[in-house]
PDB file of C-alpha atoms in Angstrom:
ATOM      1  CA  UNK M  27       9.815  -8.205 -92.825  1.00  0.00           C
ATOM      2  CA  UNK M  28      11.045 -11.338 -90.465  1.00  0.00           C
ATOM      3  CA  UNK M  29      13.185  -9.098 -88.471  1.00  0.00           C
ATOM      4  CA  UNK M  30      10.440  -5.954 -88.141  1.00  0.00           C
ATOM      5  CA  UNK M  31       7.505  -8.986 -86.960  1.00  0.00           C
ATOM      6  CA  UNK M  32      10.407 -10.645 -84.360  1.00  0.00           C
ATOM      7  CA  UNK M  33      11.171  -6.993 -83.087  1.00  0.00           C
ATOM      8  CA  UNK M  34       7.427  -6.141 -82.275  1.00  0.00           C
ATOM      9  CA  UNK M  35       7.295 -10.022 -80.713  1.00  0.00           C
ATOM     10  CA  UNK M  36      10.520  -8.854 -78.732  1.00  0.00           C
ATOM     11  CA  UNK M  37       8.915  -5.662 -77.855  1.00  0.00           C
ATOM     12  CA  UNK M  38       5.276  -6.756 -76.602  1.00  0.00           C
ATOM     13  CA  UNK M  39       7.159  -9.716 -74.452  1.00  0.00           C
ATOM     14  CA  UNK M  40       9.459  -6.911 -73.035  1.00  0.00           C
ATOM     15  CA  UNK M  41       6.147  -4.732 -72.377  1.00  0.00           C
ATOM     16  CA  UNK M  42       4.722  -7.837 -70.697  1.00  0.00           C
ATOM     17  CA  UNK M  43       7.848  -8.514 -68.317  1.00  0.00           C
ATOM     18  CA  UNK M  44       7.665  -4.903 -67.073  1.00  0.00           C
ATOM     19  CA  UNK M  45       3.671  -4.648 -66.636  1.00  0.00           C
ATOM     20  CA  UNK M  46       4.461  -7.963 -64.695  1.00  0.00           C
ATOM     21  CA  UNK M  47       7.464  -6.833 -62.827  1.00  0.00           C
ATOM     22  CA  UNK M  48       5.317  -3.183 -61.844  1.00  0.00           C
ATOM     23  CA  UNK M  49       2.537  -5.283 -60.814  1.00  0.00           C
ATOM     24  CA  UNK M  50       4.262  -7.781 -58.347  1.00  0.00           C
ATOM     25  CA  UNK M  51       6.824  -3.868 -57.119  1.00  0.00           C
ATOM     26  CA  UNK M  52       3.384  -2.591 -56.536  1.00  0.00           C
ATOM     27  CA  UNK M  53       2.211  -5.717 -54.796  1.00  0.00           C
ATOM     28  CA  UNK M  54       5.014  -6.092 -52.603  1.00  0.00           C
ATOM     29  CA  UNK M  55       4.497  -2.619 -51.671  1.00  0.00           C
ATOM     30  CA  UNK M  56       0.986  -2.753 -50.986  1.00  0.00           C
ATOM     31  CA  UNK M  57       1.841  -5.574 -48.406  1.00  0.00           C
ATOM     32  CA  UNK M  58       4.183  -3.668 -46.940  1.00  0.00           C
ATOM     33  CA  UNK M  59       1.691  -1.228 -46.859  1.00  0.00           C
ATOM     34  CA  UNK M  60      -0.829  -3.118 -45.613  1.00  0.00           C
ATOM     35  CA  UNK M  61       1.717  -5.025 -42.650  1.00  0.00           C
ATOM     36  CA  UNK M  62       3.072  -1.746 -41.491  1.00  0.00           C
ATOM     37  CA  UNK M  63      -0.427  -0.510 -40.711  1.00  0.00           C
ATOM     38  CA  UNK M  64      -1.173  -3.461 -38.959  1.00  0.00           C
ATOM     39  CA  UNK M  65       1.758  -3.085 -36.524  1.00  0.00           C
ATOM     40  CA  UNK M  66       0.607   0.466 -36.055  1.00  0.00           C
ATOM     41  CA  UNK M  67      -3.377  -0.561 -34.823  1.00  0.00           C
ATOM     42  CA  UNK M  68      -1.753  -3.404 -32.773  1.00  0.00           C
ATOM     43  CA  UNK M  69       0.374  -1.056 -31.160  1.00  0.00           C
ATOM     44  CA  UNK M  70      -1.936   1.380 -31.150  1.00  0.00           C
ATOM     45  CA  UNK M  71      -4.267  -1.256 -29.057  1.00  0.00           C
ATOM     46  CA  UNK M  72      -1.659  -2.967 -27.032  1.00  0.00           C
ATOM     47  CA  UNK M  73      -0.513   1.128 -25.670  1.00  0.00           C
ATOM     48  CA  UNK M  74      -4.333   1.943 -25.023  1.00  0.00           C
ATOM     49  CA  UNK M  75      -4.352  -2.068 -23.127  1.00  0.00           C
ATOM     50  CA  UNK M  76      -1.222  -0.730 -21.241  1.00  0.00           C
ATOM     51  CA  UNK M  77      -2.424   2.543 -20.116  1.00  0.00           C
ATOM     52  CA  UNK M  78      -5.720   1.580 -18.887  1.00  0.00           C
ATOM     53  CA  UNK M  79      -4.249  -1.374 -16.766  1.00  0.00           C
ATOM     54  CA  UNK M  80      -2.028   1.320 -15.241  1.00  0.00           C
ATOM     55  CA  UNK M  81      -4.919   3.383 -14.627  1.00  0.00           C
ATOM     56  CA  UNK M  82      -6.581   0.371 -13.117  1.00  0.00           C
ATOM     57  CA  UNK M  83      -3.274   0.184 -10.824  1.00  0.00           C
ATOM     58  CA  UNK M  84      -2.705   3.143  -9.720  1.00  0.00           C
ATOM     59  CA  UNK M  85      -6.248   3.506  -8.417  1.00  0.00           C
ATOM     60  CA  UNK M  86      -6.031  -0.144  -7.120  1.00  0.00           C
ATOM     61  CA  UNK M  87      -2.943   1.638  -5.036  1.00  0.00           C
ATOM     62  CA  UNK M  88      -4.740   4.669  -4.179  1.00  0.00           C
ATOM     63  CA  UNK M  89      -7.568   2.644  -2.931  1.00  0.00           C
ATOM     64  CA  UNK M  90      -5.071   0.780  -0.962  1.00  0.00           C
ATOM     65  CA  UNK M  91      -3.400   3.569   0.589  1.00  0.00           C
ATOM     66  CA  UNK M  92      -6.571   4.866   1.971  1.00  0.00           C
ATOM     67  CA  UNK M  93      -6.853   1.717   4.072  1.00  0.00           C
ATOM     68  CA  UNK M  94      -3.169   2.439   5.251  1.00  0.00           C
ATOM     69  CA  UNK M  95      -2.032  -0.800   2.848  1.00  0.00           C
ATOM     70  CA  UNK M  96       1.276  -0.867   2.003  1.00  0.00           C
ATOM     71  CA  UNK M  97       1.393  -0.952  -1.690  1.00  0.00           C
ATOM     72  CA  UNK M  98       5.272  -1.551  -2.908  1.00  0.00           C
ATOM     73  CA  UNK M  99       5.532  -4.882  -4.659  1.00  0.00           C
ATOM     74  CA  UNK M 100       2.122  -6.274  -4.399  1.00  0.00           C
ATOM     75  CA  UNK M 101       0.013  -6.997  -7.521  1.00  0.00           C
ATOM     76  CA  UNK M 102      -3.265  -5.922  -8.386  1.00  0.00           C
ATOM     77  CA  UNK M 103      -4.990  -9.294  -6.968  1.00  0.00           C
ATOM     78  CA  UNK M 104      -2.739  -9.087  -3.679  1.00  0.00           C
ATOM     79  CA  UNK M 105      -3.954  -5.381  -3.219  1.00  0.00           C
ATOM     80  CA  UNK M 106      -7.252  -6.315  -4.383  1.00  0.00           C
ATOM     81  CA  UNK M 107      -7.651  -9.199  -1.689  1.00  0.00           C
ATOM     82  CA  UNK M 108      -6.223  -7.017   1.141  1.00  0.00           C
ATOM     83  CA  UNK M 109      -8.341  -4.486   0.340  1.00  0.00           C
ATOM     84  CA  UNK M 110     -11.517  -6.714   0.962  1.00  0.00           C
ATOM     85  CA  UNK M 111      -9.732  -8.252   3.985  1.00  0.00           C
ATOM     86  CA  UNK M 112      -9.406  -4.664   5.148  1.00  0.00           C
ATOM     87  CA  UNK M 113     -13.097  -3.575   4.341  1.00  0.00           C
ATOM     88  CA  UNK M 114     -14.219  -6.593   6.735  1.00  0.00           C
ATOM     89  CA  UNK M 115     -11.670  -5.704   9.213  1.00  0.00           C
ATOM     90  CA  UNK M 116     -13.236  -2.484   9.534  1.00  0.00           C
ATOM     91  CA  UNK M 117     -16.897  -3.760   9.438  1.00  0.00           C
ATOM     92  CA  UNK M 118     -15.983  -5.774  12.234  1.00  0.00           C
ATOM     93  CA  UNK M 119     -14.242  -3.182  14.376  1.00  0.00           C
ATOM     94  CA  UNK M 120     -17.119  -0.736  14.000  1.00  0.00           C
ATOM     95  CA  UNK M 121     -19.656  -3.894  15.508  1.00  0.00           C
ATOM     96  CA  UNK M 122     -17.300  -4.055  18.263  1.00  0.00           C
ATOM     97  CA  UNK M 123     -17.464   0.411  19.007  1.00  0.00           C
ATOM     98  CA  UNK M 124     -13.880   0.753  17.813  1.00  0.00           C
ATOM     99  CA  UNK M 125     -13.378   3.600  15.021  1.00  0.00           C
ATOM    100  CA  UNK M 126     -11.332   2.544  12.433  1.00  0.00           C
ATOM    101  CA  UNK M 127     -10.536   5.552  10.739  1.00  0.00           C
ATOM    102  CA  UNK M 128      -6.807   5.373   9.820  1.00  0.00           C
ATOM    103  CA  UNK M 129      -5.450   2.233  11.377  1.00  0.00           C
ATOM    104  CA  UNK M 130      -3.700  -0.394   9.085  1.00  0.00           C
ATOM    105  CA  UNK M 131      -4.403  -3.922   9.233  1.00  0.00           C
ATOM    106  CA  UNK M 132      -2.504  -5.408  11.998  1.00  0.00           C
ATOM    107  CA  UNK M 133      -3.858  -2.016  14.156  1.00  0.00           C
ATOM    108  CA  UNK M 134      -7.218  -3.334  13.139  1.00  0.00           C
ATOM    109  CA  UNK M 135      -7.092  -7.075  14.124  1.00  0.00           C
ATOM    110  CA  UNK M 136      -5.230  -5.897  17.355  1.00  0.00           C
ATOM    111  CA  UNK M 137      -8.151  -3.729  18.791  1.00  0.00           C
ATOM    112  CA  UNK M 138     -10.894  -6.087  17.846  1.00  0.00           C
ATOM    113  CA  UNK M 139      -9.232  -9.160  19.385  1.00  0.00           C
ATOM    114  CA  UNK M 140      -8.961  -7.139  22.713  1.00  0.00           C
ATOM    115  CA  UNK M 141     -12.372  -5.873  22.128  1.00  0.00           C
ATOM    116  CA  UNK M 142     -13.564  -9.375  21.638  1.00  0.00           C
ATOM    117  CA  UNK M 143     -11.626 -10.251  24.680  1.00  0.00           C
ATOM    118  CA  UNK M 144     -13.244  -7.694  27.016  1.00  0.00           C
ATOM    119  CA  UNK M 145     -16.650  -8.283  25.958  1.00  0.00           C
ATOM    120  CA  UNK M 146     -16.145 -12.072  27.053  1.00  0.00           C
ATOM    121  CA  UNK M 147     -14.599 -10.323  30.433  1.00  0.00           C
ATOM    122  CA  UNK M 148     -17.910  -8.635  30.378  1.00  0.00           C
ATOM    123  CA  UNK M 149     -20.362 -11.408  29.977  1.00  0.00           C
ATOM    124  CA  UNK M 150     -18.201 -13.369  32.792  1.00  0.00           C
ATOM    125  CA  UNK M 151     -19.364 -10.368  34.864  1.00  0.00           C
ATOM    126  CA  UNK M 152     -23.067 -10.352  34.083  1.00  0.00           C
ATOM    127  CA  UNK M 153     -22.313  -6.788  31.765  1.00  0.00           C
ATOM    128  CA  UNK M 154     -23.680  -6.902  28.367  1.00  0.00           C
ATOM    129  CA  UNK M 155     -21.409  -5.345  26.056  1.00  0.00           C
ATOM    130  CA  UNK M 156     -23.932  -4.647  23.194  1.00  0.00           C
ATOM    131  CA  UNK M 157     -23.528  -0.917  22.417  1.00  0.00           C
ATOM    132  CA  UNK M 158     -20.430  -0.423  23.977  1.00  0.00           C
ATOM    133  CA  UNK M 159     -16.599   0.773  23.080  1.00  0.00           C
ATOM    134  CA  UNK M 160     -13.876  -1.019  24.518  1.00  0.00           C
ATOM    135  CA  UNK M 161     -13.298   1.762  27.208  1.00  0.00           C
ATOM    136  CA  UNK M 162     -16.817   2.039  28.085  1.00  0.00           C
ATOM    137  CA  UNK M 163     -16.513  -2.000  28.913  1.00  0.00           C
ATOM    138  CA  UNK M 164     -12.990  -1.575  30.512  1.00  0.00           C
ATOM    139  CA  UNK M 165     -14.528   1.041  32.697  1.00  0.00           C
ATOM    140  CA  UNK M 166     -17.448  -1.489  33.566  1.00  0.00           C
ATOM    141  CA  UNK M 167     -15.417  -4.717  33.775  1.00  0.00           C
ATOM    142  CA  UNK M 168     -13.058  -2.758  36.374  1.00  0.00           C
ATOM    143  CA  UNK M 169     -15.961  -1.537  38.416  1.00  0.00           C
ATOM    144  CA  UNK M 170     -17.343  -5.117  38.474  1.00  0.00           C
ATOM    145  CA  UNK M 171     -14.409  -7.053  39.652  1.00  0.00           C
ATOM    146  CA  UNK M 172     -14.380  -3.928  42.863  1.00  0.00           C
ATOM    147  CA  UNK M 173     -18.201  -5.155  43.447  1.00  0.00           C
ATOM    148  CA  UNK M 174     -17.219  -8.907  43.268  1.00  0.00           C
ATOM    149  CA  UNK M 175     -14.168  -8.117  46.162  1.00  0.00           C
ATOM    150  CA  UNK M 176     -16.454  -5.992  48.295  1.00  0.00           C
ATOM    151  CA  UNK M 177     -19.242  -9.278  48.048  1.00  0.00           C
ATOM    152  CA  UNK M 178     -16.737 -11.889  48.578  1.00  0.00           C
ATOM    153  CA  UNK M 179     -15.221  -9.843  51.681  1.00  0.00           C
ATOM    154  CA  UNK M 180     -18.678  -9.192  52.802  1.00  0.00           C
ATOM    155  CA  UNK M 181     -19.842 -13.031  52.460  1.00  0.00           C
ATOM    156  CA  UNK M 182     -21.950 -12.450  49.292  1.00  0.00           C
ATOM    157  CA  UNK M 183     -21.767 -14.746  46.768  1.00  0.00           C
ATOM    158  CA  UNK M 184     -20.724 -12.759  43.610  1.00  0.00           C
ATOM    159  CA  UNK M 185     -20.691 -15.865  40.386  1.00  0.00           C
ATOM    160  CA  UNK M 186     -23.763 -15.191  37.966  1.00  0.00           C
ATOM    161  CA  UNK M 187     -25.341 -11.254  39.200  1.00  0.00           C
ATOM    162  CA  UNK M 188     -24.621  -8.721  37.227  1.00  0.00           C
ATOM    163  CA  UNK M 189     -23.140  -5.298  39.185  1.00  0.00           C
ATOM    164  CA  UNK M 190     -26.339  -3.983  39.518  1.00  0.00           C
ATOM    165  CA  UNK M 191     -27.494  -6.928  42.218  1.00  0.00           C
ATOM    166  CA  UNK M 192     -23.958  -6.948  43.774  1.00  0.00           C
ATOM    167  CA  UNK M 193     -24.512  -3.102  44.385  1.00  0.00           C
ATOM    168  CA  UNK M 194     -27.926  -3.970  46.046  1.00  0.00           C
ATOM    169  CA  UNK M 195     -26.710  -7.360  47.917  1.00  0.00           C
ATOM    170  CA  UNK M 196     -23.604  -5.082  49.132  1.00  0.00           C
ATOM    171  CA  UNK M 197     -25.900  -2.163  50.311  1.00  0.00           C
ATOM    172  CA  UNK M 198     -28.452  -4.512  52.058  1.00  0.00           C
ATOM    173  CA  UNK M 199     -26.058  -6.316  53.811  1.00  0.00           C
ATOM    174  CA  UNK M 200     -24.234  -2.932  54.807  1.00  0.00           C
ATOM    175  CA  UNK M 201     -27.559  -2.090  56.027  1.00  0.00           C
ATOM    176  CA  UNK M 202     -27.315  -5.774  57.900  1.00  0.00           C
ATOM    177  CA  UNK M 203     -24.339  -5.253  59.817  1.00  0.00           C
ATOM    178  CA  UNK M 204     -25.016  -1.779  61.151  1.00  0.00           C
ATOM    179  CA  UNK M 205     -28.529  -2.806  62.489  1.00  0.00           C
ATOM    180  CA  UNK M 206     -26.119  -5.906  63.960  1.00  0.00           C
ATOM    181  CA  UNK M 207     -23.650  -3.201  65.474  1.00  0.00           C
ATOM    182  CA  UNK M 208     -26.432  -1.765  67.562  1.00  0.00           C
ATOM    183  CA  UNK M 209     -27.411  -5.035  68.718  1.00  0.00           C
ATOM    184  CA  UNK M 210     -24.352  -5.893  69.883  1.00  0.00           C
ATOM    185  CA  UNK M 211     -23.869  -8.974  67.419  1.00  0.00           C
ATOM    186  CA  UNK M 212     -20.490  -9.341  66.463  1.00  0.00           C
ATOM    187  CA  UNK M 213     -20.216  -9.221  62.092  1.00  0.00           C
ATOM    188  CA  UNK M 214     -16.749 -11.358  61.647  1.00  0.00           C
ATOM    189  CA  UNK M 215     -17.229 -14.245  59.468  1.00  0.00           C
ATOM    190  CA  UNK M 216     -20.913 -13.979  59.073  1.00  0.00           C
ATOM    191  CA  UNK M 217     -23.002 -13.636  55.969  1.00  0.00           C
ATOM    192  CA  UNK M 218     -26.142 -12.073  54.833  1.00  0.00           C
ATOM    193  CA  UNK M 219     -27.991 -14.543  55.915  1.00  0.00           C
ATOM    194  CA  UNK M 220     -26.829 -15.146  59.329  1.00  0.00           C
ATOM    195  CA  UNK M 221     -27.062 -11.621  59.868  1.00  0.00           C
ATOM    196  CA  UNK M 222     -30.250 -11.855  59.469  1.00  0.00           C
ATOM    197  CA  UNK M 223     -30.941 -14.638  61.807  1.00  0.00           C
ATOM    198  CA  UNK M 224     -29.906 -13.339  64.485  1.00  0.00           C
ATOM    199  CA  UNK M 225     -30.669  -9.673  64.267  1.00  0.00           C
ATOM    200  CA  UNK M 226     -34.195 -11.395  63.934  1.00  0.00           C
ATOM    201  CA  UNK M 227     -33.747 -13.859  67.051  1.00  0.00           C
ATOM    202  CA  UNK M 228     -32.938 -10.929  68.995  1.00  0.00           C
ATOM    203  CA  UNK M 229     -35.668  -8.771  68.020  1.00  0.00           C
ATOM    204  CA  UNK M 230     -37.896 -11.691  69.020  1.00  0.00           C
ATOM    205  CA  UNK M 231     -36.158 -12.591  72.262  1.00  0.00           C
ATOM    206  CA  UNK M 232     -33.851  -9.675  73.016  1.00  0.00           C
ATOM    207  CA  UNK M 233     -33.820 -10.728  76.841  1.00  0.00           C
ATOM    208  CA  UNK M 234     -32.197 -13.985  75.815  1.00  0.00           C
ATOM    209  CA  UNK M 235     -29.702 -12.410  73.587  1.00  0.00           C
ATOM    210  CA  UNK M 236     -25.775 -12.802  74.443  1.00  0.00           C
ATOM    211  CA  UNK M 237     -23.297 -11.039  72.411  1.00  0.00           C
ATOM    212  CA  UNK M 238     -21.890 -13.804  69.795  1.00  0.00           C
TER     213      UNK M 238
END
């Protein structure tokens, strides 16, 4: 009787180990479970992080390459701030009549210093530049330094008129010096303004009048 009630003792301990032992297997399993799952959503997350940063990129780069950028090695902030540099570049250049339309940087801030140089040729000249492209000013600035020569050769005064009084000033004294011609009064050296002084003495007194 002793050794039947120590074998069912022996026998429910034994069933007790192994419902143990299949509880912590199953356990153990479960967090493996449980862990490799985990790793699978965080991968899962980190390659959906990964491909939409190199979607970001490549259109960053894209973006770029439209404003004739160079792209290799630069990150997405360094193509990011060029591309804003760029865009104000370009808002510049168009203020200025130069089309930007694929020129790079450098192109860019080439043109619109020389624009911004020829407009303050202009304004020296009495030209205003609004409205104007940079070989519609050239054209101007050239034609106004040939009107400042023909006034300082024809004792005209050229500093502060703009073309369009140099063009009358040159005509009217033109006008000066061929009404002095049939006088007889001799044109070296005089101005305007002696011309006129003595085409008018001579009109007045033309009697008294010896060729000067």
């Amino acid at each position: 009787m002793k050794k039947k009630l120590f074998g069912y003792v022996m026998a429910g301990a034994l069933g007790v180990n192994i419902l143990g032992a299949a509880s912590t297997t199953f356990a153990a399993s479960n967090d493996i479970h449980n862990t490799a799952s985990k790793t699978k959503v965080e991968t899962s997350v980190s390659q959906q992080v990964s491909t939409k940063q190199n979607s970001e990129f490549k259109k960053i780069q894209n973006q770029a390459k439209g404003f004739s950028i160079k792209v290799e090695g630069k990150t997405v902030d360094q193509l990011k701030k060029e591309i804003n540099d760029c865009k104000d570049l370009q808002s510049q250049a168009k203020k200025l009549g130069i089309k930007p339309d694929g020129k790079n940087p450098n192109q860019l801030k080439k043109e619109i210093n020389n624009g911004k140089d020829l407009q303050s040729q202009a304004k020296k000249l009495g030209i205003k530049p609004e409205g104007k492209n940079p070989d519609q000013l050239k054209k101007e600035i050239n034609n106004g330094k040939d009107l400042q020569s023909q006034a300082k050769k024809l004792g005209i005064k050229p500093d502060g008129k703009s073309p369009d009084q140099l063009k009358k000033e040159i005509n009217d004294c033109k006008d000066l010096q061929s009404q002095a011609k049939k006088l007889g009064i001799k044109l070296h050296g005089k101005n305007p303004d002696q011309l006129k002084k003595e085409i008018n003495d001579h009109k007045q007194h033309p009697q008294n009048q010896v060729k000067k």
